[in-house]
CSV table of C-alpha atoms in Angstrom, one decimal:
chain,number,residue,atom,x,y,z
W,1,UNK,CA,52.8,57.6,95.3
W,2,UNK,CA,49.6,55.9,95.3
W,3,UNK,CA,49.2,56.3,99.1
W,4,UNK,CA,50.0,59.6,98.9
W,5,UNK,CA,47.3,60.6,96.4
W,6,UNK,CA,45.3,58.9,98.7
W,7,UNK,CA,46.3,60.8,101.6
W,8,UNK,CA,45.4,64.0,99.2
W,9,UNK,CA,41.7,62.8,98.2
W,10,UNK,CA,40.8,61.7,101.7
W,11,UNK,CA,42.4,65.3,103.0
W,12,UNK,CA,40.0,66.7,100.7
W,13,UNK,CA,36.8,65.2,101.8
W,14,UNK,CA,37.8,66.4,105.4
W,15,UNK,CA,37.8,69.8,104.1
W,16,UNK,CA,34.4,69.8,102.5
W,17,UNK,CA,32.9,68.5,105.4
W,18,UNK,CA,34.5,70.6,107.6
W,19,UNK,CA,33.0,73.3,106.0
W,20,UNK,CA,29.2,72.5,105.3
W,21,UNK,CA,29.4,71.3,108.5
W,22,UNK,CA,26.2,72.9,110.8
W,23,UNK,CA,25.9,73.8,114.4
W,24,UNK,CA,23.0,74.2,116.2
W,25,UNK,CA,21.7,75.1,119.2
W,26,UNK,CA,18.7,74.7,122.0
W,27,UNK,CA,17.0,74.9,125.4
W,28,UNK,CA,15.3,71.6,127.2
W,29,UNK,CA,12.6,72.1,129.6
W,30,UNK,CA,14.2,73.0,132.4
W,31,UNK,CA,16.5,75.7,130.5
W,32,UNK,CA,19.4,74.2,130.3
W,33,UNK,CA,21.3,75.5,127.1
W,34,UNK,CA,22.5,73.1,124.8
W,35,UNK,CA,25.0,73.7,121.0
W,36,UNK,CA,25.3,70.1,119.6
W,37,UNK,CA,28.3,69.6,116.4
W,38,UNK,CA,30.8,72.6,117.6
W,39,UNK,CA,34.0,71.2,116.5
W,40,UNK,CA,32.3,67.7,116.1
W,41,UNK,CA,30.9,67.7,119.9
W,42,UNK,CA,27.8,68.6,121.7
W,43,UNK,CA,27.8,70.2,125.2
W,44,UNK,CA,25.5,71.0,127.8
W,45,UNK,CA,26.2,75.0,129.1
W,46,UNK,CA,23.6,74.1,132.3
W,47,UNK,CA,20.8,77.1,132.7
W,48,UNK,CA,21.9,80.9,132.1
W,49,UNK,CA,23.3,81.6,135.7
W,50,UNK,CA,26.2,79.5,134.8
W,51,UNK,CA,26.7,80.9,131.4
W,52,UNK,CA,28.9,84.3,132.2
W,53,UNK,CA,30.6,82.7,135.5
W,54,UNK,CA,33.2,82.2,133.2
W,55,UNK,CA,35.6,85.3,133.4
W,56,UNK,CA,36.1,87.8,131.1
W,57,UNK,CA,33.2,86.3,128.8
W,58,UNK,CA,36.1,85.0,126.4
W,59,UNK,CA,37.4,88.5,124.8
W,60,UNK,CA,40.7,87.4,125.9
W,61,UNK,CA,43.0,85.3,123.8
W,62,UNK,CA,43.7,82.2,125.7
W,63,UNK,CA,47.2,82.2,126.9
W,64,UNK,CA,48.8,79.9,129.3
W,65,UNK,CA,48.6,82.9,132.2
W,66,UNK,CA,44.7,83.6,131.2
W,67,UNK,CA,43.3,79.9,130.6
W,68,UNK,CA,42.8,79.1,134.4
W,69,UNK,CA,40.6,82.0,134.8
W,70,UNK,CA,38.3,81.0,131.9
W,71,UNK,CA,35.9,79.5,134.4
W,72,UNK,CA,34.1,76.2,134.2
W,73,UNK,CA,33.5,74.9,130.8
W,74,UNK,CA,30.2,74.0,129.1
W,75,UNK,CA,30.0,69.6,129.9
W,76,UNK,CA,30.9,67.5,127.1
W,77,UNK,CA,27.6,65.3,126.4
W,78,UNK,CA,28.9,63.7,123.6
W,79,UNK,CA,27.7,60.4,122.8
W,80,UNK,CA,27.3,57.7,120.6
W,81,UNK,CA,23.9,57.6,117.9
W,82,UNK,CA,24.0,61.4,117.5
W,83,UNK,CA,23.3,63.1,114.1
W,84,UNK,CA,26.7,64.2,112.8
W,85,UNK,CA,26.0,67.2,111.8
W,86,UNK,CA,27.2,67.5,109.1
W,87,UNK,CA,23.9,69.0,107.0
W,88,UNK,CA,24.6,72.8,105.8
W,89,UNK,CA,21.2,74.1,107.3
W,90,UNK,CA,20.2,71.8,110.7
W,91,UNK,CA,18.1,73.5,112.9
W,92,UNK,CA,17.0,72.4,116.0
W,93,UNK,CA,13.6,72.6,118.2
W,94,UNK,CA,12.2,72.0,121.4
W,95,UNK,CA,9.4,70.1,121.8
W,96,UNK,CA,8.6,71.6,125.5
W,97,UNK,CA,6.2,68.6,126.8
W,98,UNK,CA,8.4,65.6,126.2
W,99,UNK,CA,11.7,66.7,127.2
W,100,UNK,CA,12.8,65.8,123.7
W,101,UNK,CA,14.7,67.8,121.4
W,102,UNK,CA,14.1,67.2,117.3
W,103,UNK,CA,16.8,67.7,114.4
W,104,UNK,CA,15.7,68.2,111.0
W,105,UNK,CA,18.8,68.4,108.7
W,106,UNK,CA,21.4,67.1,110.9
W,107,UNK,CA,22.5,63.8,108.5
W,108,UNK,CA,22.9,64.0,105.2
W,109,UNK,CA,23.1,60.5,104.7
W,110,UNK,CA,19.7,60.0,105.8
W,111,UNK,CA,18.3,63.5,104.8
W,112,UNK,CA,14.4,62.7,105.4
W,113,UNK,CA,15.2,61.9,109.3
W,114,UNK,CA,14.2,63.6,112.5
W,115,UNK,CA,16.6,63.1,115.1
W,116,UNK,CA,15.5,62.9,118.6
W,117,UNK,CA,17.3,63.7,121.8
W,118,UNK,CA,15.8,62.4,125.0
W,119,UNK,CA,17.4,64.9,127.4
W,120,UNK,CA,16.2,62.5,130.6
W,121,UNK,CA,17.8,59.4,129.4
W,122,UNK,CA,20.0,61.0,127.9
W,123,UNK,CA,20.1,59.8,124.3
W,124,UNK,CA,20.0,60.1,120.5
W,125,UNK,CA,17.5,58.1,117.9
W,126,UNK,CA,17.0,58.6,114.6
W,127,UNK,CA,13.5,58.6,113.1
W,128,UNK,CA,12.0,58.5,110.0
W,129,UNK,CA,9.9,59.8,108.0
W,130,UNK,CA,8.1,59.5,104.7
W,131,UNK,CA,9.6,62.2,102.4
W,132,UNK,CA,6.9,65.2,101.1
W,133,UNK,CA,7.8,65.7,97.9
W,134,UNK,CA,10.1,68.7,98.6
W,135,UNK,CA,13.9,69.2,99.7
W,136,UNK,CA,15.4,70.0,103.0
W,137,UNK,CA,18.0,72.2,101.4
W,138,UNK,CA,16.0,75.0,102.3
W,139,UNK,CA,12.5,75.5,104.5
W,140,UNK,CA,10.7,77.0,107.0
W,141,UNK,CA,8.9,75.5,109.8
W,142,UNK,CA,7.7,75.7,113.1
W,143,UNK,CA,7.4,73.0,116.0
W,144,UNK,CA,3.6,73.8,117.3
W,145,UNK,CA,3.8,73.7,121.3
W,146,UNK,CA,0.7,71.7,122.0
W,147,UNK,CA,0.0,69.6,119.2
W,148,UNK,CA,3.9,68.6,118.2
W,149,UNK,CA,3.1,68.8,115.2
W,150,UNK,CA,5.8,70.4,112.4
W,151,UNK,CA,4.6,72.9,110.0
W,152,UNK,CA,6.7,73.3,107.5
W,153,UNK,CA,6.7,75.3,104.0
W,154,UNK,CA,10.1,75.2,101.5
W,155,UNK,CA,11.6,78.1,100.0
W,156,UNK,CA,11.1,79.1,96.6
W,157,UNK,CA,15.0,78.1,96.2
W,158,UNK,CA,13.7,74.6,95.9
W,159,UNK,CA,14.4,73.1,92.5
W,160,UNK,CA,10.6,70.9,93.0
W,161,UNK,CA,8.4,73.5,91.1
W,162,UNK,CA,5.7,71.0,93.1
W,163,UNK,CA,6.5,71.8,96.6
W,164,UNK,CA,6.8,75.4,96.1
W,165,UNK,CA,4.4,77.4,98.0
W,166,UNK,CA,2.8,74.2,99.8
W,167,UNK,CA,2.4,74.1,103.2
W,168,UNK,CA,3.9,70.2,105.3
W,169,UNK,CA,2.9,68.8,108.7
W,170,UNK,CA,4.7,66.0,110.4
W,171,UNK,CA,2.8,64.7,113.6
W,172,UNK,CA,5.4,63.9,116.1
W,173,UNK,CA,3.4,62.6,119.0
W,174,UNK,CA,4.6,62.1,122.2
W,175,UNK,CA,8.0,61.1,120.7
W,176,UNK,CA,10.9,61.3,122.9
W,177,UNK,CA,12.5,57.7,121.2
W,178,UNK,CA,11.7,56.6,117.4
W,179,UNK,CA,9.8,54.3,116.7
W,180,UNK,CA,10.3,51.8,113.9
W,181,UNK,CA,7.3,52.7,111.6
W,182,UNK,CA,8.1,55.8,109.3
W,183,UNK,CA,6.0,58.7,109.6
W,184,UNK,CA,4.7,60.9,106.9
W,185,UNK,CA,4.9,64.8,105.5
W,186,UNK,CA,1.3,65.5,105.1
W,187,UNK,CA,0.4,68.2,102.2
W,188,UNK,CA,-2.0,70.4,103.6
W,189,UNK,CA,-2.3,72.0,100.6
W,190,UNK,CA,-0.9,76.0,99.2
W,191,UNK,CA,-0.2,79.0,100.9
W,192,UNK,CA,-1.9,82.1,99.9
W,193,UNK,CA,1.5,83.4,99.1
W,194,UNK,CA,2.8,81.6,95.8
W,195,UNK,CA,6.2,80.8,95.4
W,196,UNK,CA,7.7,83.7,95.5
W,197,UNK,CA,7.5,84.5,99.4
W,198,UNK,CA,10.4,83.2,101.3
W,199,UNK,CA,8.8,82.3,104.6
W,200,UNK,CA,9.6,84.0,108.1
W,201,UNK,CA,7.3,81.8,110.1
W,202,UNK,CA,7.3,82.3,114.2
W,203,UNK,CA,5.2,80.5,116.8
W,204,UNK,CA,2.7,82.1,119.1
W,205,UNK,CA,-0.4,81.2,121.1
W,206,UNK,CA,-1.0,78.0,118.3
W,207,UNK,CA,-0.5,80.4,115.1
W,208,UNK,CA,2.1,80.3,112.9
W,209,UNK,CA,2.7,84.7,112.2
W,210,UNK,CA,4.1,85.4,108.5
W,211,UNK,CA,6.7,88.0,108.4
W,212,UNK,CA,7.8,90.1,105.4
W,213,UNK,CA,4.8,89.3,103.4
W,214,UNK,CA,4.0,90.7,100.0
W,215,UNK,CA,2.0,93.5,100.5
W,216,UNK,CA,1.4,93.0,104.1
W,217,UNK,CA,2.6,96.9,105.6
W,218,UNK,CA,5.8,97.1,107.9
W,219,UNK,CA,5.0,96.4,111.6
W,220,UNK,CA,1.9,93.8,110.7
W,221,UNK,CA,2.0,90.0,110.2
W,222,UNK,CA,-0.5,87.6,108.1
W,223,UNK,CA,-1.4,84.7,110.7
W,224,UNK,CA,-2.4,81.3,110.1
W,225,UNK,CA,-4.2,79.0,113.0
W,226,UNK,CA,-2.9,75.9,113.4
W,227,UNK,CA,-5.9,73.9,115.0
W,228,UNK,CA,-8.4,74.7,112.2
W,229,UNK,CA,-5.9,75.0,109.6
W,230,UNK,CA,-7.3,78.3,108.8
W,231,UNK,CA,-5.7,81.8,107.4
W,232,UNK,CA,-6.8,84.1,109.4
W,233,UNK,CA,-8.0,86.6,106.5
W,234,UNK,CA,-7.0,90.4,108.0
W,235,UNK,CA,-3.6,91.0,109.3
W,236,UNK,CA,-2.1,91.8,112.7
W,237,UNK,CA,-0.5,95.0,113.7
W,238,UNK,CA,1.9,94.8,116.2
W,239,UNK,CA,3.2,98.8,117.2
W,240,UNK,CA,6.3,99.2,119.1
W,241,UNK,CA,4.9,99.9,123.2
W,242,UNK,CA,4.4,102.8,125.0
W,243,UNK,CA,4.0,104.8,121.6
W,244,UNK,CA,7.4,104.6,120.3
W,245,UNK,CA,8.6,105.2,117.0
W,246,UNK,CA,9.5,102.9,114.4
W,247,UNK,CA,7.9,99.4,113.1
W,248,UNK,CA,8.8,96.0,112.4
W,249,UNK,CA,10.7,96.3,109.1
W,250,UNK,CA,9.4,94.1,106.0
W,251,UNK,CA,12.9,92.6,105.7
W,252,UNK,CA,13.9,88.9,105.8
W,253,UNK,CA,15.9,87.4,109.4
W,254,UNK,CA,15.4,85.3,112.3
W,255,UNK,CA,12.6,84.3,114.4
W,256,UNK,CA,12.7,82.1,118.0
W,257,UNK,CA,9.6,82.0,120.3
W,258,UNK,CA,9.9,82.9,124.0
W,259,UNK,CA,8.7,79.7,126.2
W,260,UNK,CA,6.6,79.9,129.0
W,261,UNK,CA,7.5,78.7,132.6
W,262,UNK,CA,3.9,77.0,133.0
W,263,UNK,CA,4.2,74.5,130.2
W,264,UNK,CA,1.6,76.6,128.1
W,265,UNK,CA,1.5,77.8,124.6
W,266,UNK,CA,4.5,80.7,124.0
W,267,UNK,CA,3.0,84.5,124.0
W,268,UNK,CA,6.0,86.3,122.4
W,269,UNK,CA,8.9,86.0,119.3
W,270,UNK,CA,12.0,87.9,119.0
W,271,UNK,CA,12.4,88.6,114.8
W,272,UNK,CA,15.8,89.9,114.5
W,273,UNK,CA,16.4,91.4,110.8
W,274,UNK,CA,19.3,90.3,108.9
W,275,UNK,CA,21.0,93.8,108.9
W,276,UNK,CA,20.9,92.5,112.8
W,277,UNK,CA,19.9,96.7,113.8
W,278,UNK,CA,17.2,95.5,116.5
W,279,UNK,CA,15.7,93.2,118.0
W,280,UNK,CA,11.8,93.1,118.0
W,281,UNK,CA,9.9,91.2,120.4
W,282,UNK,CA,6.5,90.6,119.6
W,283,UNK,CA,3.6,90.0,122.3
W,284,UNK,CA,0.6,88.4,120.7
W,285,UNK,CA,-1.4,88.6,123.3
W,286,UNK,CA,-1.2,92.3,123.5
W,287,UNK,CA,-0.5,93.0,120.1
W,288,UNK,CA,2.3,95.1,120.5
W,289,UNK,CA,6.4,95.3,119.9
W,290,UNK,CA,9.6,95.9,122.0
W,291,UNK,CA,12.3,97.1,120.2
W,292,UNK,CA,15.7,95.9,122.6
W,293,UNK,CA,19.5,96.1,121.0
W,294,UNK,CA,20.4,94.2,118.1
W,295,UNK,CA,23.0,91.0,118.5
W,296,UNK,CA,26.5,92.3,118.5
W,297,UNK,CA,27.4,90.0,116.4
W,298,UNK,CA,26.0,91.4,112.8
W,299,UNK,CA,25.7,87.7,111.1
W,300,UNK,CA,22.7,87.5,108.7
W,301,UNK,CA,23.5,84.0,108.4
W,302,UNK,CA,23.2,83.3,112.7
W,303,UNK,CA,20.7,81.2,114.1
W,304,UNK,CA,18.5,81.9,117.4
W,305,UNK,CA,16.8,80.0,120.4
W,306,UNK,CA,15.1,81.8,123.0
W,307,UNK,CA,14.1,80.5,126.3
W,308,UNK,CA,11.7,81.9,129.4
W,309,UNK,CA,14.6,84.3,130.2
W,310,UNK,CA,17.1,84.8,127.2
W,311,UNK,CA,17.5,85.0,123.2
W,312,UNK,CA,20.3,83.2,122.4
W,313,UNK,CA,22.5,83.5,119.3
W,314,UNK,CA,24.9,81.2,117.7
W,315,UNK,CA,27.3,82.3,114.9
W,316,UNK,CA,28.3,81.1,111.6
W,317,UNK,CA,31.7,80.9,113.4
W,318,UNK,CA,30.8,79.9,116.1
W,319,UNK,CA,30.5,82.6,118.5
W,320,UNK,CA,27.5,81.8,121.2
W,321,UNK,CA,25.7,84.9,122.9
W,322,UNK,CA,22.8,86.6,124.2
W,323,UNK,CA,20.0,88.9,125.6
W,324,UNK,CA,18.2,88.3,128.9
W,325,UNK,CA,15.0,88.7,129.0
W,326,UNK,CA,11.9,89.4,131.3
W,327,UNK,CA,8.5,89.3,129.8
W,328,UNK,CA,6.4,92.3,130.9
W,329,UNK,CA,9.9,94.3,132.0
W,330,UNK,CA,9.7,97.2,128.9
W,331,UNK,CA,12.7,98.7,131.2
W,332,UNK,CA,14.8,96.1,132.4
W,333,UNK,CA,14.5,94.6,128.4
W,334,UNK,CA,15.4,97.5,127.2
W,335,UNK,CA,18.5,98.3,128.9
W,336,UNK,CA,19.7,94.6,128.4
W,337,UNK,CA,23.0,94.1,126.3
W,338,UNK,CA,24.1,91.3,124.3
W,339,UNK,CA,26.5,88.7,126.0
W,340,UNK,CA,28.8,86.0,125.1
W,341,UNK,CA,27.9,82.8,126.9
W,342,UNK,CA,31.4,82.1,128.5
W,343,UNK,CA,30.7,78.5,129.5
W,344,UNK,CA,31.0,77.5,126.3
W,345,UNK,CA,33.9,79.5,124.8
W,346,UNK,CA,35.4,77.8,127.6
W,347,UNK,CA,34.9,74.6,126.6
W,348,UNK,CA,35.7,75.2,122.6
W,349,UNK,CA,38.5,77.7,122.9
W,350,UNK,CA,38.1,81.2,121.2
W,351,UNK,CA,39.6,81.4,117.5
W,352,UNK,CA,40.5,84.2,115.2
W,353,UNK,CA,38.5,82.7,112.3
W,354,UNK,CA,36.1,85.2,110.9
W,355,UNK,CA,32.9,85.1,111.0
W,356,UNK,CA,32.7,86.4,106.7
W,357,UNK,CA,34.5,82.9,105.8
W,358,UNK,CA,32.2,80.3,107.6
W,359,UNK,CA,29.5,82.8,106.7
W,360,UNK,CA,30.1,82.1,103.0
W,361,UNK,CA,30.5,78.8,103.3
W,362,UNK,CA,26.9,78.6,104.6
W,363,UNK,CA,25.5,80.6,102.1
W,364,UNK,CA,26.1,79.0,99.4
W,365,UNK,CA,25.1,75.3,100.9
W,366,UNK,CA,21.4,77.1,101.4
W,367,UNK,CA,19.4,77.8,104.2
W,368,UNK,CA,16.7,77.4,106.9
W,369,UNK,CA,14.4,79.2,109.1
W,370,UNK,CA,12.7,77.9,112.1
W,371,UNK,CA,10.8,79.3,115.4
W,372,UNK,CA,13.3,77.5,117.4
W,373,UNK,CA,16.3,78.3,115.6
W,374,UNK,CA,17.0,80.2,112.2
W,375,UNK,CA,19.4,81.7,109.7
W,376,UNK,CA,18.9,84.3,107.0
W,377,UNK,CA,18.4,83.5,103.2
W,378,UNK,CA,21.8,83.5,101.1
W,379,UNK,CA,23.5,86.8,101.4
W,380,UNK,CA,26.3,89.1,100.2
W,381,UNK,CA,26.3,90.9,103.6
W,382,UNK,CA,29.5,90.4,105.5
W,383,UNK,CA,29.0,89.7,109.3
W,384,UNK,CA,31.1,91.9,111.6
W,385,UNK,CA,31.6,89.2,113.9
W,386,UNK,CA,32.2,90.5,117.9
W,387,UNK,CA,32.5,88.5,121.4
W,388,UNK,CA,33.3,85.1,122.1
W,389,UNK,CA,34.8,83.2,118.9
W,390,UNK,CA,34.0,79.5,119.2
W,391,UNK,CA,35.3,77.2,116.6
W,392,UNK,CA,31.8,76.6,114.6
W,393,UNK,CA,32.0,73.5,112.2
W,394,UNK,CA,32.7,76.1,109.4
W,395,UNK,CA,35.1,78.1,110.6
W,396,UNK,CA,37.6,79.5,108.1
W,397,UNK,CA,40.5,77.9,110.5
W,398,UNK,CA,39.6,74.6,109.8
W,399,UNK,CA,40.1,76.3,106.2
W,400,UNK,CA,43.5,77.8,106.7
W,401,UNK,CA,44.5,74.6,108.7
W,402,UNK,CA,43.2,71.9,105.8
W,403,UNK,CA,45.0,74.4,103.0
W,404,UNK,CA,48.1,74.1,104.5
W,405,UNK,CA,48.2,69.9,105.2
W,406,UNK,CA,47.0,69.7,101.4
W,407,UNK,CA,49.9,72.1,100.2
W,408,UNK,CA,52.2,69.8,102.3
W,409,UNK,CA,51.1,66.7,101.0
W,410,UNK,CA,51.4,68.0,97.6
W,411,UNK,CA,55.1,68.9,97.9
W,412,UNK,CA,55.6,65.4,99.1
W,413,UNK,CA,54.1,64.4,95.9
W,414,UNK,CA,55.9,66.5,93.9
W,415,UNK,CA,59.3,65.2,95.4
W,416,UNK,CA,58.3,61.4,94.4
């Protein structure tokens, strides 16, 4: 009796951290896409011409008539020292000069540490850092291209009355291994904001650009320069191109920043809203907007990377996709569909777990918003989840699947 009751508890650990569980995903400098802690691995999906080699871009249920044809899958690259994951709002960025690729949030038992991938070795470390007086349960922040530095401002869902409205750096260096000395969240002091602006902060040209600020009008951003630490005190319209109807909507969502070929400081950010209707790409160099298809996937709780090329979404189940891109193309970008990435539904087969389950699962663990990858602020909204169904680490499957063990168990328990 006693084992089994043992067997029950330790079932039921699995199934909390099966679902709290966070995926994330991101690029390296040579474009090769990456989605580290799907189904407790990490793979490497190679750069985007190998992404949709994979037939039928995983719309098919795998049978075994249909699974040769699924193409080659995404490489297993998963090693030992990596974060596990397991931290309801990771997020993931690219720090372009270095190679290196940071995790905030990916560790719960070590919740103040920045994880670093060395994509030449390749190999994990785990740095830390001195805490900054706020939470990781829910922030924004950016990865600033030529300083490496981390801006980062928490949400007003913080409990730390303290850190609410404050603005972080963290000065990463040239880190591409950790070192053994700590280093420390700087407080740079308040926003102009107050505490009751939930931050959608995007990269561009060494400015952070506020979305969805109070009183700032749709279509316009509030922009803050990172190299004098300076608000810029007017704000920045960015019109659709060409004329076109419509504006950026003041609305919450996701941000990623486009990279540049050249190693040089990124010009545009895709902000997708969390209805998922469009998707706005913003040129701050020209000041102006393209408005290109939404994400199939309606998921206001998905996360994005973008490359030099592509805007890449990952699911709260799961499901990996996205939208080539050319910068300068107004045509080509416009006719450009959403697509799943079949090189790694390939490698994690396609489930039927919807995306609402793992979606509230999310929600309710918090949330995080970042430049290099993002998800939406805790919502009601139910994601109509379309395309290539990977198993994320929340998927409602691993649900269903835990459910059914525990109900098992229990009848053995009941028959002792």
């Amino acid at each position: 009796m006693a084992f089994l009751l043992s067997a029950v508890a330790l079932y039921l650990l699995s199934i909390t951290q099966a679902v709290v569980a966070k995926p994330c995903i991101a690029f390296d400098s040579t474009w090769n896409l990456y989605a580290f802690g799907l189904d407790g691995k990490d793979y490497n999906a190679s750069s985007q011409a190998a992404w949709t080699s994979s037939a039928q871009s995983r719309l098919l249920l795998f049978t075994p008539a249909n699974f040769s044809n699924a193409g080659t899958p995404a490489a297993d690259i998963t090693t030992t020292g990596r974060p596990p994951f397991d931290g309801a709002n990771t997020t993931c960025y690219l720090a372009q000069y270095f190679n290196a690729i940071y995790v905030i949030n990916g560790d719960v038992a070590n919740p103040n540490s920045v994880y670093i991938y060395n994509v030449a070795t390749p190999g994990w470390s785990m740095q830390q850092t001195t805490p900054g007086g706020f939470s990781f349960a829910n922030f924004g922040a950016i990865l600033d291209h030529d300083t490496n530095v981390f801006s980062l401002r928490p949400l007003t869902q913080i409990p730390d009355a303290l850190s609410s409205g404050e603005m972080y750096f963290l000065d990463m260096g040239d880190l591409i291994t950790a070192n053994s000395t700590a280093i420390s969240w700087t407080d740079v002091g308040p926003s102009p904001y107050g505490a009751s602006y939930d931050p959608v902060m995007a990269i561009a040209n060494n400015h952070i650009h506020f979305l969805d600020v109070p009183s700032v009008p749709a279509g316009s951003a509030d922009i803050f320069v990172i190299h004098f630490s300076w608000y810029q005190p007017f704000t920045q319209a960015y019109p659709l191109v060409n004329g076109e109807s419509g504006t950026i909507p003041n609305t919450q969502g996701q941000v990623a920043s486009f990279f540049q070929e050249s190693n040089t400081v990124q010009q545009e950010f895709a902000f997708i809203p969390q209805d998922s209707s469009n998707t706005y790409v913003i040129n701050v160099m020209t000041n102006d907007t393209q408005q290109l298809a939404g994400p199939t996937t309606k998921d206001p709780l998905a996360t994005y990377f973008a490359g030099v090329t592509s805007l890449v979404q990952l699911s709260s189940s799961g499901a990996v996709s996205f939208l080539p891109y050319t910068q300068g193309d107004d045509a080509g970008n416009s006719a450009a569909t959403w697509t799943p990435v079949a090189a790694l539904a390939a490698a994690v087969p396609a489930s039927t777990s919807s995306a609402s389950s793992s979606a509230t699962a999310s929600a309710s663990a918090g949330s995080a918003k970042s430049s290099g990858t993002a998800t939406a602020g805790s919502s009601s909204s139910t994601p109509q989840a379309a395309g290539a169904g990977i198993n994320g680490a929340s998927s409602s499957h691993h649900i269903s699947n835990a459910l059914a063990g525990f109900f098992a168990i229990a009848a053995l328990v009941c028959l002792l």
